[in-house]
Coordinates of C-alpha atoms in Angstrom, one line a residue:
M3 CA 10.5 59.8 53.5
K4 CA 7.7 61.3 51.6
R5 CA 9.2 60.6 48.1
T6 CA 9.3 56.9 48.7
P7 CA 5.9 56.1 47.4
T8 CA 6.6 58.5 44.5
C9 CA 9.7 56.4 43.5
T10 CA 7.9 53.1 43.9
A11 CA 4.9 54.3 41.7
L12 CA 7.3 55.4 39.1
G13 CA 8.8 51.9 39.3
F14 CA 5.7 50.2 38.7
L15 CA 4.7 52.8 36.0
F16 CA 7.8 52.1 34.3
L17 CA 7.8 48.4 34.7
G18 CA 4.4 48.6 33.0
A19 CA 5.5 50.6 30.1
V20 CA 8.3 48.1 29.5
L21 CA 6.0 45.2 29.6
A22 CA 3.5 47.0 27.3
V23 CA 6.1 47.6 24.5
S24 CA 7.8 44.2 25.0
P25 CA 6.9 41.4 22.5
A26 CA 3.8 39.2 23.4
T27 CA 5.2 35.9 25.0
A28 CA 1.8 34.0 24.4
F29 CA 3.4 32.0 21.7
G30 CA 6.5 31.1 23.5
Q31 CA 9.6 30.6 21.9
S32 CA 9.4 31.0 17.8
C33 CA 10.9 28.4 15.6
S34 CA 14.4 29.2 14.6
F35 CA 15.2 29.8 11.2
N36 CA 18.5 27.9 11.3
T37 CA 18.4 25.1 8.6
V38 CA 19.1 21.7 9.7
P39 CA 18.7 18.3 7.9
Q40 CA 15.0 17.9 9.1
G41 CA 13.8 21.6 9.0
R42 CA 13.7 24.3 11.7
V43 CA 14.0 23.9 15.5
C44 CA 12.4 25.5 18.5
R45 CA 14.4 26.8 21.5
K46 CA 12.4 25.4 24.3
E47 CA 10.3 22.1 24.6
G48 CA 6.7 22.5 25.4
A49 CA 6.4 26.2 24.3
R50 CA 3.9 27.3 21.7
C51 CA 5.4 28.1 18.3
S52 CA 5.0 29.6 14.8
P53 CA 5.1 28.4 12.0
P54 CA 4.8 24.8 12.5
T55 CA 7.6 22.7 10.9
L56 CA 5.2 19.7 10.9
G57 CA 1.5 19.5 10.6
G58 CA -1.0 22.2 9.9
G59 CA -2.5 25.3 11.4
N60 CA -0.5 28.5 12.3
V61 CA 0.8 27.6 15.5
G62 CA 2.5 24.6 17.0
K63 CA 4.2 23.2 20.0
C64 CA 7.9 22.5 20.5
T65 CA 8.2 18.7 20.8
I66 CA 11.4 16.7 21.2
E67 CA 12.7 14.8 18.1
A68 CA 15.4 12.1 19.3
G69 CA 16.7 8.8 18.1
Q70 CA 19.2 9.8 15.4
A71 CA 22.5 11.7 15.4
N72 CA 21.3 14.5 13.4
A73 CA 17.8 14.4 15.1
L74 CA 16.3 18.0 16.1
V75 CA 16.5 18.9 19.6
C76 CA 13.1 20.5 19.4
E77 CA 10.6 20.6 16.6
C78 CA 7.4 22.8 15.9
Q79 CA 4.7 20.3 15.7
G80 CA 1.3 21.9 14.4
S81 CA -2.0 20.3 14.3
P82 CA -2.1 16.6 12.6
T83 CA -2.3 17.0 8.9
P84 CA -5.3 15.1 7.4
S85 CA -3.8 11.9 5.5
Y86 CA -4.6 8.4 4.6
N87 CA -3.2 5.1 3.6
M88 CA -4.0 2.9 0.9
T89 CA -4.1 -0.9 0.9
L90 CA -4.4 -3.4 -2.1
S91 CA -5.5 -7.0 -1.8
P92 CA -4.0 -9.7 -3.9
L93 CA -5.4 -10.2 -7.2
T94 CA -7.7 -13.2 -7.6
P95 CA -7.1 -15.3 -9.2
A96 CA -3.4 -15.0 -8.9
N97 CA -3.0 -17.3 -12.0
L98 CA -4.8 -16.7 -15.2
S99 CA -4.7 -18.0 -18.9
S100 CA -7.3 -15.5 -19.9
G101 CA -10.3 -13.3 -18.5
V102 CA -9.9 -11.0 -15.8
A103 CA -8.6 -10.7 -12.1
T104 CA -9.9 -8.4 -9.3
S105 CA -8.5 -6.8 -6.2
T106 CA -9.9 -4.4 -3.5
I107 CA -8.4 -1.1 -2.9
T108 CA -9.0 0.4 0.5
V109 CA -8.5 4.0 1.4
I110 CA -7.8 4.4 5.4
P111 CA -8.4 8.0 6.7
F112 CA -6.4 9.6 9.4
N113 CA -6.7 13.0 11.2
G114 CA -10.0 13.9 9.9
F115 CA -9.3 13.3 6.3
S116 CA -12.2 13.5 3.7
G117 CA -12.7 14.0 0.0
E118 CA -12.3 12.0 -3.1
V119 CA -9.4 9.7 -4.0
D120 CA -8.4 9.1 -7.6
F121 CA -6.5 6.0 -8.7
S122 CA -4.4 5.1 -11.4
C123 CA -2.9 1.6 -12.4
A124 CA 0.0 0.2 -14.4
V125 CA 1.0 -3.2 -15.4
S126 CA 5.1 -4.0 -15.9
G127 CA 6.7 -7.1 -16.8
V128 CA 9.7 -8.4 -18.8
S129 CA 7.5 -9.8 -21.4
H130 CA 4.9 -8.0 -23.9
P131 CA 2.1 -7.6 -24.6
V132 CA 1.4 -7.1 -20.6
P133 CA -2.3 -7.3 -19.4
S134 CA -4.7 -4.5 -19.3
C135 CA -5.6 -2.6 -16.2
A136 CA -8.8 -0.5 -16.0
T137 CA -8.6 2.8 -14.3
P138 CA -10.4 2.1 -10.9
A139 CA -13.3 4.2 -9.9
P140 CA -12.6 7.2 -7.3
A141 CA -13.3 6.4 -3.7
T142 CA -14.9 9.2 -1.5
V143 CA -14.1 9.4 2.2
T144 CA -17.0 11.1 4.0
G145 CA -16.2 10.2 7.7
P146 CA -13.7 8.1 10.0
S147 CA -14.5 5.0 8.3
S148 CA -12.6 3.2 5.2
T149 CA -13.9 3.2 1.8
T150 CA -13.3 1.1 -1.1
S151 CA -12.9 0.7 -5.0
S152 CA -12.3 -2.2 -7.3
L153 CA -9.2 -3.0 -9.4
T154 CA -9.8 -5.0 -12.5
V155 CA -6.8 -6.6 -14.7
A156 CA -7.7 -8.4 -18.1
V157 CA -5.7 -11.0 -19.7
S158 CA -6.2 -12.0 -23.3
S159 CA -4.8 -14.9 -25.6
S160 CA -2.2 -12.5 -26.8
T161 CA -0.8 -11.7 -23.2
A162 CA 2.5 -13.0 -22.9
D163 CA 3.4 -16.1 -20.4
A164 CA 5.0 -14.4 -17.5
S165 CA 4.9 -12.8 -14.1
F166 CA 3.5 -9.2 -14.1
T167 CA 3.3 -6.5 -11.3
V168 CA 0.2 -4.5 -11.2
T169 CA 0.8 -1.0 -9.2
V170 CA -1.9 1.2 -8.1
N171 CA -1.3 5.0 -7.1
A172 CA -3.5 7.6 -5.6
L173 CA -4.1 11.1 -5.2
D174 CA -6.3 13.3 -3.3
A175 CA -7.9 16.6 -4.4
H176 CA -4.9 18.4 -3.4
G177 CA -2.5 16.2 -5.1
R178 CA -1.4 14.3 -2.1
P179 CA -0.4 10.7 -2.3
P180 CA -0.9 8.0 0.5
D181 CA 1.4 8.1 3.3
N182 CA 2.2 4.6 2.7
G183 CA 2.9 5.2 -1.1
T184 CA 2.0 2.9 -4.1
Q185 CA 0.8 -0.5 -3.5
S186 CA 1.2 -3.2 -6.0
S187 CA 0.0 -7.0 -6.4
T188 CA 1.3 -9.9 -8.9
L189 CA -0.3 -11.6 -11.4
L190 CA 1.0 -14.9 -13.3
V191 CA -0.3 -15.5 -16.8
S192 CA 0.3 -19.0 -18.2
H193 CA -1.5 -20.0 -21.4
S194 CA 0.1 -23.5 -21.3
R195 CA -1.3 -24.1 -18.0
W196 CA -4.5 -25.4 -19.4
I197 CA -3.0 -27.5 -22.3
I198 CA -0.4 -29.3 -20.1
G199 CA -3.8 -30.0 -17.9
N200 CA -5.4 -31.4 -21.0
S201 CA -2.7 -33.4 -22.3
F202 CA -2.1 -34.9 -18.8
G203 CA -5.5 -36.0 -18.8
S204 CA -5.4 -37.3 -22.3
A205 CA -2.2 -39.1 -21.6
K206 CA -3.8 -40.7 -18.2
M207 CA -6.7 -42.2 -20.3
A208 CA -4.4 -43.5 -23.0
L209 CA -2.5 -45.1 -20.3
V210 CA -5.6 -46.6 -18.7
T211 CA -6.8 -48.0 -22.1
F212 CA -3.4 -49.5 -22.8
L213 CA -3.4 -51.3 -19.5
V214 CA -6.8 -52.8 -20.1
L215 CA -6.0 -53.9 -23.5
L216 CA -2.6 -55.3 -22.1
T217 CA -4.6 -57.2 -19.2
L218 CA -7.1 -58.5 -21.9
W219 CA -4.3 -59.8 -24.0
V220 CA -2.8 -61.5 -21.3
L221 CA -5.8 -63.2 -20.1
V222 CA -6.5 -64.5 -23.7
Y223 CA -2.8 -65.5 -24.1
L224 CA -3.0 -67.6 -20.8
W225 CA -6.3 -69.0 -21.6
R226 CA -5.1 -70.2 -25.1
S227 CA -2.0 -71.6 -23.6
R228 CA -3.9 -73.9 -21.1
R229 CA -6.2 -75.3 -23.8
P230 CA -5.1 -78.7 -24.9
A231 CA -3.6 -78.8 -28.3
S232 CA -6.1 -79.9 -30.9
R233 CA -5.1 -83.3 -33.0

């Protein structure tokens, strides 16, 4: 009977030793290294995991991904990665014969994104020469609010009459593009638009003049036809 406490104590000591040499479980289930169409998977929902499959940081949390046949059962989601979207307002004016059209580029930050965003632009169309596009000035995000830059597209007398697509791309200091990708706007160039307008104005003036002269001629004819014949 005196050996029971000793055995119990030894049991507790053995259990403590096992726990001491066992791997720490503070991080829960680690991400599996089995490759699947969408990355690595976790073994238990809600457990802490490392390294994250999505997001940033060194530690993530296993979350369920569902909705598709090949969706992950549990994915290691880290802290949200700073990112941004870009929007491009329609070019104004949308129709040009010559001159410049302008647009506003807006950078919308997410998850604490900050820093400088550089832009590039390109003009495409089936006809050449195409309008020229000046490289927009960089936009710097310093807080949670959006920031803007200006896009300018120039049309000259030698630009072809056609519809053109102006595409803007962006990259941050780490070479990351916006989450929503490149943005574009359409510009219609027509040099004949003004010529047609002037011709229509001239034709209208000529028609009015013709009608006035015709009216005068009719009045004179009627007046003469009603006069008594001279003897």
